[in-house]
PDB file of C-alpha atoms in Angstrom:
ATOM      1  CA  MET N 231       0.000   0.000   0.000  1.00  0.00           C
ATOM      2  CA  ARG N 232       1.367   3.395  -1.000  1.00  0.00           C
ATOM      3  CA  GLN N 233       2.056   5.855   1.801  1.00  0.00           C
ATOM      4  CA  ARG N 234       0.655   9.375   1.576  1.00  0.00           C
ATOM      5  CA  ARG N 235       3.241  12.052   0.723  1.00  0.00           C
ATOM      6  CA  ILE N 236       4.315  14.316   3.543  1.00  0.00           C
ATOM      7  CA  LYS N 237       4.917  18.000   2.861  1.00  0.00           C
ATOM      8  CA  VAL N 238       6.652  19.972   5.594  1.00  0.00           C
ATOM      9  CA  GLN N 239       5.073  23.336   6.412  1.00  0.00           C
ATOM     10  CA  GLY N 240       6.589  26.248   8.328  1.00  0.00           C
ATOM     11  CA  ARG N 241      10.266  25.349   7.881  1.00  0.00           C
ATOM     12  CA  SER N 242      12.831  24.317   5.293  1.00  0.00           C
ATOM     13  CA  ALA N 243      12.707  20.696   4.068  1.00  0.00           C
ATOM     14  CA  VAL N 244      14.635  18.369   1.745  1.00  0.00           C
ATOM     15  CA  TYR N 245      12.774  16.118  -0.720  1.00  0.00           C
ATOM     16  CA  HIS N 246      13.838  13.313  -3.038  1.00  0.00           C
ATOM     17  CA  CYS N 247      11.616  13.434  -6.136  1.00  0.00           C
ATOM     18  CA  MET N 248      11.507  11.105  -9.091  1.00  0.00           C
ATOM     19  CA  THR N 249       9.394  10.700 -12.193  1.00  0.00           C
ATOM     20  CA  ARG N 250       9.331   8.196 -15.044  1.00  0.00           C
ATOM     21  CA  THR N 251       8.407   8.400 -18.710  1.00  0.00           C
ATOM     22  CA  VAL N 252       5.167   6.810 -19.861  1.00  0.00           C
ATOM     23  CA  ASN N 253       5.562   3.047 -20.465  1.00  0.00           C
ATOM     24  CA  GLY N 254       9.235   3.282 -19.543  1.00  0.00           C
ATOM     25  CA  GLU N 255      10.070   4.711 -22.970  1.00  0.00           C
ATOM     26  CA  LEU N 256      13.769   5.558 -23.336  1.00  0.00           C
ATOM     27  CA  LEU N 257      13.179   9.187 -24.288  1.00  0.00           C
ATOM     28  CA  PHE N 258      16.228  10.889 -22.771  1.00  0.00           C
ATOM     29  CA  LYS N 259      19.259  10.779 -25.062  1.00  0.00           C
ATOM     30  CA  ASP N 260      22.214  13.162 -24.548  1.00  0.00           C
ATOM     31  CA  ARG N 261      20.467  16.216 -26.018  1.00  0.00           C
ATOM     32  CA  GLU N 262      17.234  15.625 -24.080  1.00  0.00           C
ATOM     33  CA  LYS N 263      19.184  15.086 -20.848  1.00  0.00           C
ATOM     34  CA  GLU N 264      20.864  18.477 -21.307  1.00  0.00           C
ATOM     35  CA  ILE N 265      17.499  20.136 -21.972  1.00  0.00           C
ATOM     36  CA  MET N 266      16.075  18.469 -18.850  1.00  0.00           C
ATOM     37  CA  ARG N 267      19.070  19.629 -16.781  1.00  0.00           C
ATOM     38  CA  LYS N 268      18.524  23.221 -17.898  1.00  0.00           C
ATOM     39  CA  MET N 269      14.792  22.968 -17.269  1.00  0.00           C
ATOM     40  CA  ILE N 270      15.311  21.627 -13.729  1.00  0.00           C
ATOM     41  CA  HIS N 271      17.537  24.586 -12.844  1.00  0.00           C
ATOM     42  CA  GLN N 272      15.293  27.119 -14.601  1.00  0.00           C
ATOM     43  CA  VAL N 273      12.204  25.932 -12.704  1.00  0.00           C
ATOM     44  CA  ALA N 274      14.170  25.775  -9.443  1.00  0.00           C
ATOM     45  CA  ASP N 275      15.137  29.441  -9.872  1.00  0.00           C
ATOM     46  CA  PHE N 276      11.505  30.388 -10.485  1.00  0.00           C
ATOM     47  CA  CYS N 277      10.201  28.321  -7.563  1.00  0.00           C
ATOM     48  CA  GLY N 278      12.861  29.476  -5.114  1.00  0.00           C
ATOM     49  CA  VAL N 279      14.080  25.960  -4.337  1.00  0.00           C
ATOM     50  CA  THR N 280      17.658  24.673  -4.290  1.00  0.00           C
ATOM     51  CA  VAL N 281      18.682  21.679  -6.396  1.00  0.00           C
ATOM     52  CA  LEU N 282      21.096  19.749  -4.186  1.00  0.00           C
ATOM     53  CA  THR N 283      21.735  17.064  -6.803  1.00  0.00           C
ATOM     54  CA  TYR N 284      19.985  15.363  -9.716  1.00  0.00           C
ATOM     55  CA  CYS N 285      20.338  12.426 -12.082  1.00  0.00           C
ATOM     56  CA  VAL N 286      18.704  12.164 -15.505  1.00  0.00           C
ATOM     57  CA  MET N 287      18.496   8.594 -16.791  1.00  0.00           C
ATOM     58  CA  SER N 288      17.132   7.284 -20.107  1.00  0.00           C
ATOM     59  CA  ASN N 289      13.570   6.840 -18.847  1.00  0.00           C
ATOM     60  CA  HIS N 290      13.379   8.772 -15.564  1.00  0.00           C
ATOM     61  CA  PHE N 291      15.047  11.392 -13.421  1.00  0.00           C
ATOM     62  CA  HIS N 292      15.749  11.990  -9.751  1.00  0.00           C
ATOM     63  CA  VAL N 293      16.182  15.345  -8.050  1.00  0.00           C
ATOM     64  CA  LEU N 294      17.050  16.185  -4.443  1.00  0.00           C
ATOM     65  CA  LEU N 295      15.550  19.557  -3.513  1.00  0.00           C
ATOM     66  CA  GLU N 296      15.728  21.880  -0.561  1.00  0.00           C
ATOM     67  CA  VAL N 297      12.485  23.817  -0.259  1.00  0.00           C
ATOM     68  CA  PRO N 298      12.674  26.790   2.103  1.00  0.00           C
ATOM     69  CA  ASP N 299       9.808  28.125   4.163  1.00  0.00           C
ATOM     70  CA  ALA N 300       8.161  30.787   2.003  1.00  0.00           C
ATOM     71  CA  PRO N 301       9.954  34.100   2.563  1.00  0.00           C
ATOM     72  CA  SER N 302       8.496  37.389   1.355  1.00  0.00           C
ATOM     73  CA  VAL N 303       9.247  38.175  -2.296  1.00  0.00           C
ATOM     74  CA  THR N 304       9.340  41.678  -3.741  1.00  0.00           C
ATOM     75  CA  ASP N 305       7.551  42.599  -6.967  1.00  0.00           C
ATOM     76  CA  ILE N 306      10.946  43.074  -8.640  1.00  0.00           C
ATOM     77  CA  GLU N 307      11.942  39.523  -7.648  1.00  0.00           C
ATOM     78  CA  LEU N 308       8.552  38.163  -8.784  1.00  0.00           C
ATOM     79  CA  MET N 309       9.102  39.664 -12.227  1.00  0.00           C
ATOM     80  CA  ARG N 310      12.702  38.417 -12.401  1.00  0.00           C
ATOM     81  CA  ARG N 311      11.522  34.886 -11.644  1.00  0.00           C
ATOM     82  CA  TYR N 312       8.642  35.148 -14.119  1.00  0.00           C
ATOM     83  CA  LYS N 313      11.093  36.187 -16.860  1.00  0.00           C
ATOM     84  CA  VAL N 314      13.367  33.248 -15.951  1.00  0.00           C
ATOM     85  CA  LEU N 315      10.498  30.821 -16.488  1.00  0.00           C
ATOM     86  CA  TYR N 316       9.033  32.614 -19.523  1.00  0.00           C
ATOM     87  CA  PRO N 317      11.921  34.415 -21.244  1.00  0.00           C
ATOM     88  CA  LYS N 318      10.053  34.754 -24.547  1.00  0.00           C
ATOM     89  CA  PRO N 319       6.297  35.377 -24.261  1.00  0.00           C
ATOM     90  CA  THR N 320       4.254  33.123 -26.544  1.00  0.00           C
ATOM     91  CA  LYS N 321       0.794  33.595 -28.020  1.00  0.00           C
ATOM     92  CA  TYR N 322      -0.505  31.091 -25.446  1.00  0.00           C
ATOM     93  CA  GLN N 323       0.450  33.168 -22.426  1.00  0.00           C
ATOM     94  CA  GLU N 324      -2.344  35.222 -20.921  1.00  0.00           C
ATOM     95  CA  ALA N 325      -0.192  38.215 -20.010  1.00  0.00           C
ATOM     96  CA  SER N 326       3.116  39.541 -21.183  1.00  0.00           C
ATOM     97  CA  ALA N 327       5.812  40.452 -18.673  1.00  0.00           C
ATOM     98  CA  SER N 328       5.471  44.171 -19.417  1.00  0.00           C
ATOM     99  CA  LEU N 329       1.714  44.149 -18.784  1.00  0.00           C
ATOM    100  CA  MET N 330       2.186  42.270 -15.520  1.00  0.00           C
ATOM    101  CA  GLN N 331       4.901  44.679 -14.458  1.00  0.00           C
ATOM    102  CA  ALA N 332       2.604  47.652 -15.119  1.00  0.00           C
ATOM    103  CA  GLN N 333      -0.229  46.051 -13.143  1.00  0.00           C
ATOM    104  CA  LEU N 334       2.085  45.320 -10.196  1.00  0.00           C
ATOM    105  CA  ARG N 335       3.280  48.946 -10.212  1.00  0.00           C
ATOM    106  CA  ALA N 336      -0.297  50.225 -10.336  1.00  0.00           C
ATOM    107  CA  GLY N 337      -1.266  48.130  -7.303  1.00  0.00           C
ATOM    108  CA  GLY N 338      -4.827  47.256  -6.407  1.00  0.00           C
ATOM    109  CA  GLU N 339      -6.815  44.072  -6.795  1.00  0.00           C
ATOM    110  CA  GLU N 340      -5.218  42.940 -10.059  1.00  0.00           C
ATOM    111  CA  ALA N 341      -1.713  43.302  -8.595  1.00  0.00           C
ATOM    112  CA  GLU N 342      -2.720  41.218  -5.566  1.00  0.00           C
ATOM    113  CA  LEU N 343      -4.158  38.521  -7.831  1.00  0.00           C
ATOM    114  CA  ILE N 344      -0.913  38.366  -9.832  1.00  0.00           C
ATOM    115  CA  ARG N 345       1.138  38.106  -6.616  1.00  0.00           C
ATOM    116  CA  ARG N 346      -1.089  35.341  -5.224  1.00  0.00           C
ATOM    117  CA  LYS N 347      -0.990  33.312  -8.457  1.00  0.00           C
ATOM    118  CA  LEU N 348       2.801  33.524  -8.801  1.00  0.00           C
ATOM    119  CA  LEU N 349       3.543  32.942  -5.110  1.00  0.00           C
ATOM    120  CA  ALA N 350       1.252  29.878  -5.097  1.00  0.00           C
ATOM    121  CA  ARG N 351       3.710  28.272  -7.554  1.00  0.00           C
ATOM    122  CA  MET N 352       6.788  29.026  -5.438  1.00  0.00           C
ATOM    123  CA  PHE N 353       8.366  27.300  -2.425  1.00  0.00           C
ATOM    124  CA  ASP N 354       6.354  24.119  -3.055  1.00  0.00           C
ATOM    125  CA  VAL N 355       7.778  20.734  -4.074  1.00  0.00           C
ATOM    126  CA  SER N 356       4.567  19.692  -5.874  1.00  0.00           C
ATOM    127  CA  GLU N 357       4.466  22.864  -7.949  1.00  0.00           C
ATOM    128  CA  PHE N 358       8.146  22.408  -8.829  1.00  0.00           C
ATOM    129  CA  MET N 359       7.577  18.869 -10.123  1.00  0.00           C
ATOM    130  CA  LYS N 360       4.381  19.839 -11.949  1.00  0.00           C
ATOM    131  CA  THR N 361       6.174  22.695 -13.726  1.00  0.00           C
ATOM    132  CA  VAL N 362       9.152  20.549 -14.699  1.00  0.00           C
TER     133      VAL N 362
END
């Protein structure tokens, strides 16, 4: 019987995470492993977690993460992290970085909504793995 995952709240924690490809397909060749390595570090920067170590195999990867307790994040840091995750806005994104930046500067309800949505994706092991 599988044990329920435990997520530590209120303090820093270290997690070992792992995921496999569908049907054990050997999808990760050298190029794909390098792309995955970059993606792991890019998402870690956005999420505010520290990658202690990782291993990308042919059909799965492991990552050891340190997830800090959620510190406060300034609007400037929020935008820096957003641009790390989305360096080139695509037609599928709802808002461009410049529009978000203007809304954060203006303040109000829309700025609070942007902050809440971005912060909900940070300092969380589940959100890190989902984004990767």
